[in-house]
Short mmCIF file of C-alpha atoms in Angstrom, two decimals:
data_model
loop_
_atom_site.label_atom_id
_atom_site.label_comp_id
_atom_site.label_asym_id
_atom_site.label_seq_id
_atom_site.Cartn_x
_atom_site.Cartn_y
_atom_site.Cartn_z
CA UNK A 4 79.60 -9.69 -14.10
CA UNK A 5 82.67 -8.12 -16.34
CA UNK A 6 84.08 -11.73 -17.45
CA UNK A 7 80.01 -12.13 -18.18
CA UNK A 8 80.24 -8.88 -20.10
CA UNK A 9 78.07 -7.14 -18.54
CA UNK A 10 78.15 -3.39 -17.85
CA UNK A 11 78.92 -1.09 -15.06
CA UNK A 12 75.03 0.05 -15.24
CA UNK A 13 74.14 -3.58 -14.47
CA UNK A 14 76.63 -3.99 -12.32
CA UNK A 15 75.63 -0.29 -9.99
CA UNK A 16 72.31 -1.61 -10.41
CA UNK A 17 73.28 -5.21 -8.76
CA UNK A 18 75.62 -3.31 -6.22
CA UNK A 19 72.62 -1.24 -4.88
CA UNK A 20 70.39 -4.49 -4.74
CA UNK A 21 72.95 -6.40 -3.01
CA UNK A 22 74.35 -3.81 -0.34
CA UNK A 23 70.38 -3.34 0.56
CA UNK A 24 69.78 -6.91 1.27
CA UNK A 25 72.71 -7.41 3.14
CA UNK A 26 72.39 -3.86 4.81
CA UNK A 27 68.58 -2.77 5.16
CA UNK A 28 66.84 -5.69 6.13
CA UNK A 29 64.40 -3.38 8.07
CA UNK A 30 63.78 -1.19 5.07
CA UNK A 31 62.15 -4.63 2.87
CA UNK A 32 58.66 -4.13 4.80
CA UNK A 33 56.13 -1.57 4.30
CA UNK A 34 54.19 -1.07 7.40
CA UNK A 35 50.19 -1.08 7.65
CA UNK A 36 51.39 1.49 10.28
CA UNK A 37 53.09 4.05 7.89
CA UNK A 38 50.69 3.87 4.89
CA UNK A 39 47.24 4.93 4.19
CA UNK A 40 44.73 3.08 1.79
CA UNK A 41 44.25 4.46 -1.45
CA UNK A 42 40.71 5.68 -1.94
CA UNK A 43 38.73 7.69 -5.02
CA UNK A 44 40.73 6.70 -7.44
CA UNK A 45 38.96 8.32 -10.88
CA UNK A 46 37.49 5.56 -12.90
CA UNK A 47 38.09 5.18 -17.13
CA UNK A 48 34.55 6.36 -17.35
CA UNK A 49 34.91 9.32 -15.38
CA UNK A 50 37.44 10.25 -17.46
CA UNK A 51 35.75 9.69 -20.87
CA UNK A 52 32.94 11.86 -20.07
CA UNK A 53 35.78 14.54 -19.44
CA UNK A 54 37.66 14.56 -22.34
CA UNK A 55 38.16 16.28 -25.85
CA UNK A 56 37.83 13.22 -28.01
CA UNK A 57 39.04 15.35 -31.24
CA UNK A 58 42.13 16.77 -29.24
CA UNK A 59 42.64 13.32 -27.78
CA UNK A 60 44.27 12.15 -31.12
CA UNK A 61 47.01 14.57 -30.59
CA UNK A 62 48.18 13.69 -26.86
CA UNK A 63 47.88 10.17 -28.27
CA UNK A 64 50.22 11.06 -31.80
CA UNK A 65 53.01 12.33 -28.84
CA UNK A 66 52.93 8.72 -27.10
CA UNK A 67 54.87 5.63 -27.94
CA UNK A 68 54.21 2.15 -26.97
CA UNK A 69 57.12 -0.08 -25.00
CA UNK A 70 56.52 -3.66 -23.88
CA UNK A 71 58.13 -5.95 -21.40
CA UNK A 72 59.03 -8.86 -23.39
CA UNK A 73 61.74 -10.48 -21.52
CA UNK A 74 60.38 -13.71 -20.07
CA UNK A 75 60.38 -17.08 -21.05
CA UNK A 76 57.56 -18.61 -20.13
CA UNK A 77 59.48 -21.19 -17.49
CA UNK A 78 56.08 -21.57 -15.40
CA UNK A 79 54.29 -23.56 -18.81
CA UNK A 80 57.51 -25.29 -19.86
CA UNK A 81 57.84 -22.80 -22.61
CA UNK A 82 61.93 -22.50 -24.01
CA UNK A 83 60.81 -19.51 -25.97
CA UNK A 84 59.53 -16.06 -25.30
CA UNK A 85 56.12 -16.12 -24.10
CA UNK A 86 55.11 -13.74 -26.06
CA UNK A 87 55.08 -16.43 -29.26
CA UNK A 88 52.81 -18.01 -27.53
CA UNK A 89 49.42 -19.02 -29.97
CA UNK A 90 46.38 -17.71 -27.99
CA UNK A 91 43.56 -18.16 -30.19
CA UNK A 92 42.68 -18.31 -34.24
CA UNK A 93 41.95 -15.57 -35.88
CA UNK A 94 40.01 -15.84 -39.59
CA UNK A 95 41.78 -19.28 -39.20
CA UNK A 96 44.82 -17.80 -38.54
CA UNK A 97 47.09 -18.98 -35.57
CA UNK A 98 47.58 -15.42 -33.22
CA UNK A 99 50.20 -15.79 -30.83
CA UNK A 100 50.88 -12.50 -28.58
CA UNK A 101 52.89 -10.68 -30.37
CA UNK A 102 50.86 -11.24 -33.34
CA UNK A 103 47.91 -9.37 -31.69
CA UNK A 104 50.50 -6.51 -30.26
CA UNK A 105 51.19 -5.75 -33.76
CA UNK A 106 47.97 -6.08 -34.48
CA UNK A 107 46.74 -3.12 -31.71
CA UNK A 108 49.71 -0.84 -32.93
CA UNK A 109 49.06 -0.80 -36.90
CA UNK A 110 45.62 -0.69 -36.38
CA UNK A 111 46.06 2.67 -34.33
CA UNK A 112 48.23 4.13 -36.64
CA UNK A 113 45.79 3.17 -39.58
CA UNK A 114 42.92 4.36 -37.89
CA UNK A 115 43.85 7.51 -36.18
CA UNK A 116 47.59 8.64 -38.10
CA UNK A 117 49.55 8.31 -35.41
CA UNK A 118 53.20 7.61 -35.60
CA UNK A 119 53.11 5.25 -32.22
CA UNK A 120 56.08 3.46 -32.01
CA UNK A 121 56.60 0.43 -30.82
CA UNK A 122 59.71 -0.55 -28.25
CA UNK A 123 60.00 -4.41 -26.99
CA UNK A 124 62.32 -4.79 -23.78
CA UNK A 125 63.62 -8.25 -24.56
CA UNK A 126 66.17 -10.46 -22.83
CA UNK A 127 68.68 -12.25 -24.69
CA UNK A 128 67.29 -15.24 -24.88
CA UNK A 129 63.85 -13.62 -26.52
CA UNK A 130 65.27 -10.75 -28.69
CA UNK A 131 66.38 -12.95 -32.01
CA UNK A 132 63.07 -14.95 -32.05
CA UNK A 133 60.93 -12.20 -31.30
CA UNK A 134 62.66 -9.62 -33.62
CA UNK A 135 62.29 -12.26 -36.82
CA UNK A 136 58.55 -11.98 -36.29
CA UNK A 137 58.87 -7.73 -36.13
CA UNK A 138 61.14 -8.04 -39.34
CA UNK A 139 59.36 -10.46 -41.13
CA UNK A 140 55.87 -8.60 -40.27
CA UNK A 141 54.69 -6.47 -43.75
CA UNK A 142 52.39 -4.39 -41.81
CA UNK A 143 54.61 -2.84 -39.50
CA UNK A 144 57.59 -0.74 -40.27
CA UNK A 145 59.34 1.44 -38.08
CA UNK A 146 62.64 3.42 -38.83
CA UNK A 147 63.68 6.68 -36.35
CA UNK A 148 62.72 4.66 -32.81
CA UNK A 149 64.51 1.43 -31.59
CA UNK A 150 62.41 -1.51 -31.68
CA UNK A 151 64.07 -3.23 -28.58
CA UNK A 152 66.23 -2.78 -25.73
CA UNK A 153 67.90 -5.49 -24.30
CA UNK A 154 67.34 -5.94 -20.15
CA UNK A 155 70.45 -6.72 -17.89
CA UNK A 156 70.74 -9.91 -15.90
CA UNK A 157 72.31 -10.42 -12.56
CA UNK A 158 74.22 -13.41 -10.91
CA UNK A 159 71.77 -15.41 -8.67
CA UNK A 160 73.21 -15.79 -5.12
CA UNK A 161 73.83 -18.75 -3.29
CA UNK A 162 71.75 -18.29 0.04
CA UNK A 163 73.77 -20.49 2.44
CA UNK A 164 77.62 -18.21 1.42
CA UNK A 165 76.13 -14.88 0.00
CA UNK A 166 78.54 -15.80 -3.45
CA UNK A 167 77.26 -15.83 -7.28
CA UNK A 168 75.91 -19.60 -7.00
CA UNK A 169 77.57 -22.32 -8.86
CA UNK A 170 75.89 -24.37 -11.27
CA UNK A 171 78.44 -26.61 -13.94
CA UNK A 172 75.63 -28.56 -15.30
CA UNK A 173 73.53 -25.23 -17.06
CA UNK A 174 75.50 -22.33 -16.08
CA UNK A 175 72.97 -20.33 -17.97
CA UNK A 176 70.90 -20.96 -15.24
CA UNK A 177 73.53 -19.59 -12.45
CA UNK A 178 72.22 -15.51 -14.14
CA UNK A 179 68.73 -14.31 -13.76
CA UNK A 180 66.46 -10.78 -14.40
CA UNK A 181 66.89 -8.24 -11.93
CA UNK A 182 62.68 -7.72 -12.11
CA UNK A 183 60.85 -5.32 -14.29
CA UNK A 184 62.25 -2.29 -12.53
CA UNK A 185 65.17 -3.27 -14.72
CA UNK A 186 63.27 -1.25 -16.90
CA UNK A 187 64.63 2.34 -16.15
CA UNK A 188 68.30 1.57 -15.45
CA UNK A 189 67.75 -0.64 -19.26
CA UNK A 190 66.07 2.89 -20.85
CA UNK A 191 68.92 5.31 -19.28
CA UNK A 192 71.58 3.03 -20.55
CA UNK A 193 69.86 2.45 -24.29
CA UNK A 194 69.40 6.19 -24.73
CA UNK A 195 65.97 5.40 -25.74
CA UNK A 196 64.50 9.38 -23.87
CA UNK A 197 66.68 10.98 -26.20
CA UNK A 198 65.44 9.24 -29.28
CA UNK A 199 61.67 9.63 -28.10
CA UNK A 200 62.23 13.50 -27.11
CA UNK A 201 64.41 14.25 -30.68
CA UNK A 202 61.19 13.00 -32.21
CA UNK A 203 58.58 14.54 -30.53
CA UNK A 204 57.52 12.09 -28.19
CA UNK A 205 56.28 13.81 -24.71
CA UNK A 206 54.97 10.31 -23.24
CA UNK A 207 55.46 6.54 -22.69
CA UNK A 208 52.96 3.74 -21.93
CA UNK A 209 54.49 1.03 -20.83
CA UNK A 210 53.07 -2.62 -19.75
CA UNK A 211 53.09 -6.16 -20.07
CA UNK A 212 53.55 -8.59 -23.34
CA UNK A 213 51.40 -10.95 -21.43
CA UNK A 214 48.35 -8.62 -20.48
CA UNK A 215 46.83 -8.81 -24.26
CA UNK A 216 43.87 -6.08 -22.32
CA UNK A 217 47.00 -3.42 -22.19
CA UNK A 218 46.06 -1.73 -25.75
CA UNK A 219 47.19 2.00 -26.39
CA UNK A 220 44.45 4.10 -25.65
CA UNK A 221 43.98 7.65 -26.29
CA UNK A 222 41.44 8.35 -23.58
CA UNK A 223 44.32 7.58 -21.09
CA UNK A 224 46.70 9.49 -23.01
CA UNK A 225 44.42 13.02 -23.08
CA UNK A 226 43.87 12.24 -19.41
CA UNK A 227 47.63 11.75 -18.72
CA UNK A 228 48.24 15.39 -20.73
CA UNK A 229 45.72 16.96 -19.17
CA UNK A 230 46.59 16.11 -15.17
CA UNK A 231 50.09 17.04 -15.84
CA UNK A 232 50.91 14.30 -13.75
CA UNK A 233 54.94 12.89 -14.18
CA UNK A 234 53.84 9.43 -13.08
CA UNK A 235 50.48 7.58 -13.89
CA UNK A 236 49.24 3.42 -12.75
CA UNK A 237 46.88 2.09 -13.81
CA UNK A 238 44.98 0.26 -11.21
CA UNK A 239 41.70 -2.07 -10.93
CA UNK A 240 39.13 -3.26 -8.58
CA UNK A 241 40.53 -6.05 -6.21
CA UNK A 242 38.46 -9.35 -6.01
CA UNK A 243 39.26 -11.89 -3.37
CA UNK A 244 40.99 -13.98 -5.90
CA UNK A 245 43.24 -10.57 -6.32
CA UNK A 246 44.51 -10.59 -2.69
CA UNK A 247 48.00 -11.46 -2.78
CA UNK A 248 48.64 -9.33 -5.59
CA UNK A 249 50.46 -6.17 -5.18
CA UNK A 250 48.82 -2.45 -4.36
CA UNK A 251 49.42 0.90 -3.92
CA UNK A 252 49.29 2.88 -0.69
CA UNK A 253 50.25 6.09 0.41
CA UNK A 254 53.16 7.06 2.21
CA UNK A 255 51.83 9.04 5.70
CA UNK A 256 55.38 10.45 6.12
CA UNK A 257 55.93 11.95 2.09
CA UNK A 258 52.36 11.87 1.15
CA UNK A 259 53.38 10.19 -2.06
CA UNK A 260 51.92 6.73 -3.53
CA UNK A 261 53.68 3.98 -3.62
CA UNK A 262 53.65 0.43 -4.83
CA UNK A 263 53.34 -2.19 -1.77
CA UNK A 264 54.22 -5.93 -3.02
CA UNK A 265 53.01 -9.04 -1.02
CA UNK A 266 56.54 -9.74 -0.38
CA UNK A 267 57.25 -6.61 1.69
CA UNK A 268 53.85 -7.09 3.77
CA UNK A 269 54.34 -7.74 7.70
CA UNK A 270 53.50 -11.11 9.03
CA UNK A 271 51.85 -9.10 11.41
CA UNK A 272 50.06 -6.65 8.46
CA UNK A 273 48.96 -9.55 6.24
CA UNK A 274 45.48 -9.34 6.97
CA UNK A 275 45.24 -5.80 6.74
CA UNK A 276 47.27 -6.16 2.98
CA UNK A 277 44.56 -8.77 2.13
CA UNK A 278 41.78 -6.88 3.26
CA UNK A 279 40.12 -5.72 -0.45
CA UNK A 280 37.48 -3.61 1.48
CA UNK A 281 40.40 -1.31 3.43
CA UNK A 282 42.79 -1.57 0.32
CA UNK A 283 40.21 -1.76 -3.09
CA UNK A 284 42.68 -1.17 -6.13
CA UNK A 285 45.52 -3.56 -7.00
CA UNK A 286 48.59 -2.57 -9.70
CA UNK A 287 47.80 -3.66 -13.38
CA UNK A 288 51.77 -2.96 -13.98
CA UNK A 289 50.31 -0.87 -16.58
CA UNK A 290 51.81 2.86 -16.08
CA UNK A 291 51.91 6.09 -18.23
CA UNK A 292 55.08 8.59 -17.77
CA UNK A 293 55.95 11.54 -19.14
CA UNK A 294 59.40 10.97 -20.74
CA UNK A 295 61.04 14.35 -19.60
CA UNK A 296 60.38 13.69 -16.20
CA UNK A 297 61.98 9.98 -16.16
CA UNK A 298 64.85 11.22 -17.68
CA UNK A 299 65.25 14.18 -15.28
CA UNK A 300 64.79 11.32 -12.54
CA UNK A 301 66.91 8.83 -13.91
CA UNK A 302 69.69 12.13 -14.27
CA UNK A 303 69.48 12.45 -10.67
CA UNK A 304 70.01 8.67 -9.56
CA UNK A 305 72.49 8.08 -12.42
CA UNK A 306 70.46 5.67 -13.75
CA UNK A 307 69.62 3.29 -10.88
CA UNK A 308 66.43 4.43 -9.59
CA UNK A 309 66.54 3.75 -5.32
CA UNK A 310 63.42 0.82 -5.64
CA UNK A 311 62.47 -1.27 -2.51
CA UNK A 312 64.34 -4.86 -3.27
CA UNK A 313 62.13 -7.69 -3.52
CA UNK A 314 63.95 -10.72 -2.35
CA UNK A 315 62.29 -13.72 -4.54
CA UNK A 316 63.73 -16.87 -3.12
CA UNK A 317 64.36 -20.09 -5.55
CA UNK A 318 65.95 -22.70 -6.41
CA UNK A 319 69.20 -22.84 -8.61
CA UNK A 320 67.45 -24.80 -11.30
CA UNK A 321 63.49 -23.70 -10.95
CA UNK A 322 62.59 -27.47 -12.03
CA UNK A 323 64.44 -29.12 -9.11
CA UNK A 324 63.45 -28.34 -5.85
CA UNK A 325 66.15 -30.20 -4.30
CA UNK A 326 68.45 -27.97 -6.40
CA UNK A 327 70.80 -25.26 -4.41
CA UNK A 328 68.29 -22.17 -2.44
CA UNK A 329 69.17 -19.42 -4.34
CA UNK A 330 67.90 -15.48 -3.82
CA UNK A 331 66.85 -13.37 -6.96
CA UNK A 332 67.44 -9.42 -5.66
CA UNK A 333 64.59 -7.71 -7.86
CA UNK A 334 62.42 -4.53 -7.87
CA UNK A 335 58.89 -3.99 -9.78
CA UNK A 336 58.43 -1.39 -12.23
CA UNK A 337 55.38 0.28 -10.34
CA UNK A 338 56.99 1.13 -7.12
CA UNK A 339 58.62 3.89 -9.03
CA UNK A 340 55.75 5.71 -8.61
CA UNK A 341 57.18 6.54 -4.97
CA UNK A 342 59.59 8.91 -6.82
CA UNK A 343 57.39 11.43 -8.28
CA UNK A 344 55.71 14.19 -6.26
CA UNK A 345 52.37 14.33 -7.66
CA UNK A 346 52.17 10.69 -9.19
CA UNK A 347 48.58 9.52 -9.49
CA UNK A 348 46.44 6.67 -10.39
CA UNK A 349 43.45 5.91 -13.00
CA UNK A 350 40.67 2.93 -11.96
CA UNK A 351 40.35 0.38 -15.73
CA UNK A 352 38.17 -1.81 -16.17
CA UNK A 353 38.94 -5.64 -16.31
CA UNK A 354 38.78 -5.43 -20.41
CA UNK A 355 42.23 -3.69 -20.02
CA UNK A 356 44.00 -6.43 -17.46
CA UNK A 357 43.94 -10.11 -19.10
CA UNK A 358 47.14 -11.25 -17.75
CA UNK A 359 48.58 -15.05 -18.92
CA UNK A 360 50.78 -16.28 -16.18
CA UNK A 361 49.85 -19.66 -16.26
CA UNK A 362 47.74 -22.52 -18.58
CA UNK A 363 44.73 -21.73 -16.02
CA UNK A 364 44.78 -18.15 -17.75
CA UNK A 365 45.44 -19.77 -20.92
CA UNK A 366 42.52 -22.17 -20.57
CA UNK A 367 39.84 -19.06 -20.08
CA UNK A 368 41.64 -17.00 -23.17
CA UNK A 369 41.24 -19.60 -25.94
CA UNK A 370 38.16 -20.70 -25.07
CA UNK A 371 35.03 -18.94 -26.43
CA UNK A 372 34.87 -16.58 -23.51
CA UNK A 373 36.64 -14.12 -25.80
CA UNK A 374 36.63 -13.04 -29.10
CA UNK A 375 39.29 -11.33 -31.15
CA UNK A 376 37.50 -8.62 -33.17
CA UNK A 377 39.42 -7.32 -36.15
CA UNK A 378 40.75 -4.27 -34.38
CA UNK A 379 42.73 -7.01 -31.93
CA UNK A 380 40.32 -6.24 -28.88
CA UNK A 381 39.98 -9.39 -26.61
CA UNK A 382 36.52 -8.93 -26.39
CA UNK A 383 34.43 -10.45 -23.33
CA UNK A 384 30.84 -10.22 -22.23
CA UNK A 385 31.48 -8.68 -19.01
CA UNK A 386 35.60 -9.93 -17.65
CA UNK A 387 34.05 -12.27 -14.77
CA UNK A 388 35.98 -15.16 -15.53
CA UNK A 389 35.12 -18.96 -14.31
CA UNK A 390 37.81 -19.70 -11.61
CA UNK A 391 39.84 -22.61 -12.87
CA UNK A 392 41.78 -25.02 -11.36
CA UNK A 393 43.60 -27.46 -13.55
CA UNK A 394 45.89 -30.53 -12.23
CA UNK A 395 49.17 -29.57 -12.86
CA UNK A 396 50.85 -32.52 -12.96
CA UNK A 397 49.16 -32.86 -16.67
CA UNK A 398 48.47 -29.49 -17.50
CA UNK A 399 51.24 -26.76 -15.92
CA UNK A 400 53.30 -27.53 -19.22
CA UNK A 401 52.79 -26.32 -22.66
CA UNK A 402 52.92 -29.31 -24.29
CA UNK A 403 50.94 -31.81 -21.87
CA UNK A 404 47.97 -28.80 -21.79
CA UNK A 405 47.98 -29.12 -25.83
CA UNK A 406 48.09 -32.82 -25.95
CA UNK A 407 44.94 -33.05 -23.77
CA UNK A 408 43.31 -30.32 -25.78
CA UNK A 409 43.71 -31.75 -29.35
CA UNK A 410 40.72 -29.68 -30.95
CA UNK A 411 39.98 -26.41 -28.74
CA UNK A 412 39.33 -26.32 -25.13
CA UNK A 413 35.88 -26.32 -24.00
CA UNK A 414 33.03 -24.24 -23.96
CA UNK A 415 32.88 -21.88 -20.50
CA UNK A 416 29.91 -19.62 -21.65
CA UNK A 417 28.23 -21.50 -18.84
CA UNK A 418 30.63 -22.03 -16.30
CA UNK A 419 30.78 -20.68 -12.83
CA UNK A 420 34.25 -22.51 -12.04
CA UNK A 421 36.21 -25.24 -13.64
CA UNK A 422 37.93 -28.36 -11.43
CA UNK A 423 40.19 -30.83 -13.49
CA UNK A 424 41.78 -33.58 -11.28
CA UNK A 425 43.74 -36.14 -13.22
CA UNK A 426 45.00 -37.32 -16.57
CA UNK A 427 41.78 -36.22 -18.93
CA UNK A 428 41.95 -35.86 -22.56
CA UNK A 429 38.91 -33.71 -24.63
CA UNK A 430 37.49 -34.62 -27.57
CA UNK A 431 35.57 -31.83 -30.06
CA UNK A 432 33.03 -29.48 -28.84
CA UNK A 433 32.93 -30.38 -25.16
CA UNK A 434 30.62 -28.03 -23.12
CA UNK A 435 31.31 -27.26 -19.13
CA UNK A 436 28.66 -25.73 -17.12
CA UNK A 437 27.91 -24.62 -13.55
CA UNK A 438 30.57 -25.55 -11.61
CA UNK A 439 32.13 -28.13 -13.90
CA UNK A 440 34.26 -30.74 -12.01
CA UNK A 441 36.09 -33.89 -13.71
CA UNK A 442 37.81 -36.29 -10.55
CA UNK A 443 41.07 -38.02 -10.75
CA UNK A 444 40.21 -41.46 -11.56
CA UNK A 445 43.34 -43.10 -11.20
CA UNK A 446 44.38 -43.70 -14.86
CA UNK A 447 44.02 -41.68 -18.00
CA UNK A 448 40.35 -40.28 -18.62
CA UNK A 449 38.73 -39.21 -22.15
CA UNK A 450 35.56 -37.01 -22.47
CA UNK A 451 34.16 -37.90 -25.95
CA UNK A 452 32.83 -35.02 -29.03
CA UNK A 453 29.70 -33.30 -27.69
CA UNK A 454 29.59 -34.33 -24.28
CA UNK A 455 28.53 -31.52 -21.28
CA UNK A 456 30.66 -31.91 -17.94
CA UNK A 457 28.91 -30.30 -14.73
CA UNK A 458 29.12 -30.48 -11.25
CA UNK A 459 28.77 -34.37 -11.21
CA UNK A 460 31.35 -34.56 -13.90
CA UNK A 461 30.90 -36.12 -17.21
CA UNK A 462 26.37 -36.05 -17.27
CA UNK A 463 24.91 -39.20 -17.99
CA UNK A 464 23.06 -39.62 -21.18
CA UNK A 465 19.82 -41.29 -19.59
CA UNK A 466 17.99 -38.16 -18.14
CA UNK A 467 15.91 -39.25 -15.09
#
């Protein structure tokens, strides 16, 4: 990690990550036995009907805004930041993530005065890409807080020796992101507190560059001031398609909250984890904190927080399979919420968790499910979404999921679920319905301008 020139902050931060794997196997799962569901959580509306609306805009003018901005977009073939993604037109205009970030941030500091700065933590292969679009922006200036911090990156480890794994043909591809709880050792070692507290700055919202629903909001922020609460996730309603995702629990031994990832759930406890009745909320990986009390925290760990270590297991090269079994030590942003006495949670709505992870998520944001209003709201009816299943041997990439869509993608206003097996191609103003379904006919498909597709597939034009 020196001769990669990385620093001893990344490299204490890999050191604890590595010592627990090899160490603490016990301490990777969280027993249904030593945790008890989280229940009551207060909802957004509960808290609306609470709050000073007038004083609101002054907990909100002593927040700033940081986004995790690091990834790639590997999953949709993507070799640039995700976040430069296009999502939908806007007034004809192509609006790719960041473009509608921006958007959210200078419209709150048009509308309400606020200074809310705006921090990106990008990786090095997203920070020159993504800052040309800051720069080049006309809108959005910002002088006395950094716009970025860059995140560390760790040696991937071969699983068979234990060693940094050993890859001539990409060796970019022998390094990887210690996870999103990267994020603290990344602010401690920026200096970024400092900068926030010499400017006023009492609190820090932090979330996804992928979850476009994530917009500042100065209900949460009065609500934040007014618990006095260090630590603050927010958290939604689990559905059954939610799961597998990770929740929080509390601690029977501490009595604090923490965050309880799939991948340090029991074989035994799975069905427990899974049940949404016993455990209702799941993380958004949305959280609010108040900036003196991270860096007091961060003081006291020297700026490695002790997170549970998610072991993610891979391949070398995540496009081979039969590529060398690597491990990825990680840890998740939320489960620092076990730190804090007194850490709590706050129930949102759907409207502020529209995560892209893959084209299926994709699929349901451009199409005219949402609209983008001119204050950069991705506006919805009522957040169900149509569950969709798309064939990913034609649509999991970028590129093959815009060659198939040449015009838009369809219409879902009147879809319960969407099923695409095989090679199709979509002409203009193609309407699903019900539970659309198109089946893999063996050789490449095309569904013609104007045409509806149901539960029989493409409908017939002689009605019977």
């Amino acid at each position: 990690m020196r001769d990669h020139g990385m620093s001893e902050m990344a490299i204490n931060q890999f050191r604890r990550l590595y010592d627990v794997w090899r160490n603490e196997e016990a301490s990777s799962w969280i027993r249904e036995s030593d945790v008890e569901p989280l229940t009551g959580v207060p909802s957004f509306h509960d808290v609306y009907k609470t709050i000073d609306h007038d004083k609101a805009i002054d907990a909100f003018s002593k927040t700033a805004f940081l986004k995790l901005n690091g990834g790639l977009g590997t999953s949709m073939g993507l070799d640039c930041a995700k976040s430069l993604l296009p999502v939908r037109r806007h007034k004809a205009k192509q609006m790719r993530f960041i473009d509608i970030i921006l958007g959210q941030v200078i419209t709150a500091r048009t509308r309400l005065g606020v200074e809310l700065p705006l921090t990106l933590m990008n990786s090095f292969r997203t920070s020159k890409d993504t800052m040309k679009v800051l720069h080049y922006n006309r809108k959005f200036h910002q002088e006395n807080i950094p716009m970025e911090i860059i995140q560390h990156v760790e040696p991937k480890i071969d699983l068979a020796t234990g060693a940094p794994v050993s890859f001539p043909a990409d060796p970019d591809l022998e390094w990887c992101p210690p996870g999103h709880g990267d994020l603290f050792s990344t602010i401690w070692e920026s200096g970024l507190l400092d900068r926030l507290e010499e400017n006023g700055f009492k609190y820090l919202f932090i979330s996804n560059s992928d979850n476009l629903g994530a917009r500042p909001s100065r209900t949460l922020a009065q609500h934040f001031e007014n618990t006095g609460a260090p630590f603050m996730v927010e958290v939604a309603t689990r559905t059954y398609a939610d799961r597998k995702g990770g929740h929080i629990v509390r601690d029977k031994r501490t009595g604090r909250l923490m965050l309880r990832e799939m991948s340090q759930v029991h074989a035994d406890d799975k069905a427990d984890a899974q049940n949404i009745r016993k455990h209702p909320y799941f993380n958004t990986n949305s959280i609010w904190v108040r900036v003196d009390a991270l860096k007091a925290k961060l003081a006291e760990y020297d700026g490695v927080l002790p997170l549970p270590v998610i072991r993610n297991h891979k391949t070398v090269d995540p496009t081979d399979p039969d590529s060398t079994p690597v491990l990825q030590l990680e840890t998740a942003m939320g489960a620092a919420i076990g730190l804090f006495d007194g850490a709590i949670c706050v129930q949102v709505d759907r409207m502020r968790f529209l995560p892209v992870k893959t084209t299926d998520d994709l699929f349901i944001m451009r199409s005219d499910r949402f609209h983008l209003t001119d204050t950069y709201e991705m506006e919805d009816g009522n957040y169900i979404f149509p569950n969709v299943t798309l064939d990913p041997r034609y649509y999991k990439n970028i590129h093959d999921f815009d060659e198939r869509f040449p015009y838009n993608v369809p219409s879902l206003a009147a879809a319960n679920s969407v099923t695409i097996e095989g090679d199709w191609t979509f002409g203009r103003d193609v309407i699903m319905f019900a539970d659309a379904k198109l089946e893999d006919e063996g050789e490449p498909r095309y569904v013609p301008n104007g045409e509806y597709v149901g539960p029989q597939g493409v409908e017939p034009d002689n009605w019977i």
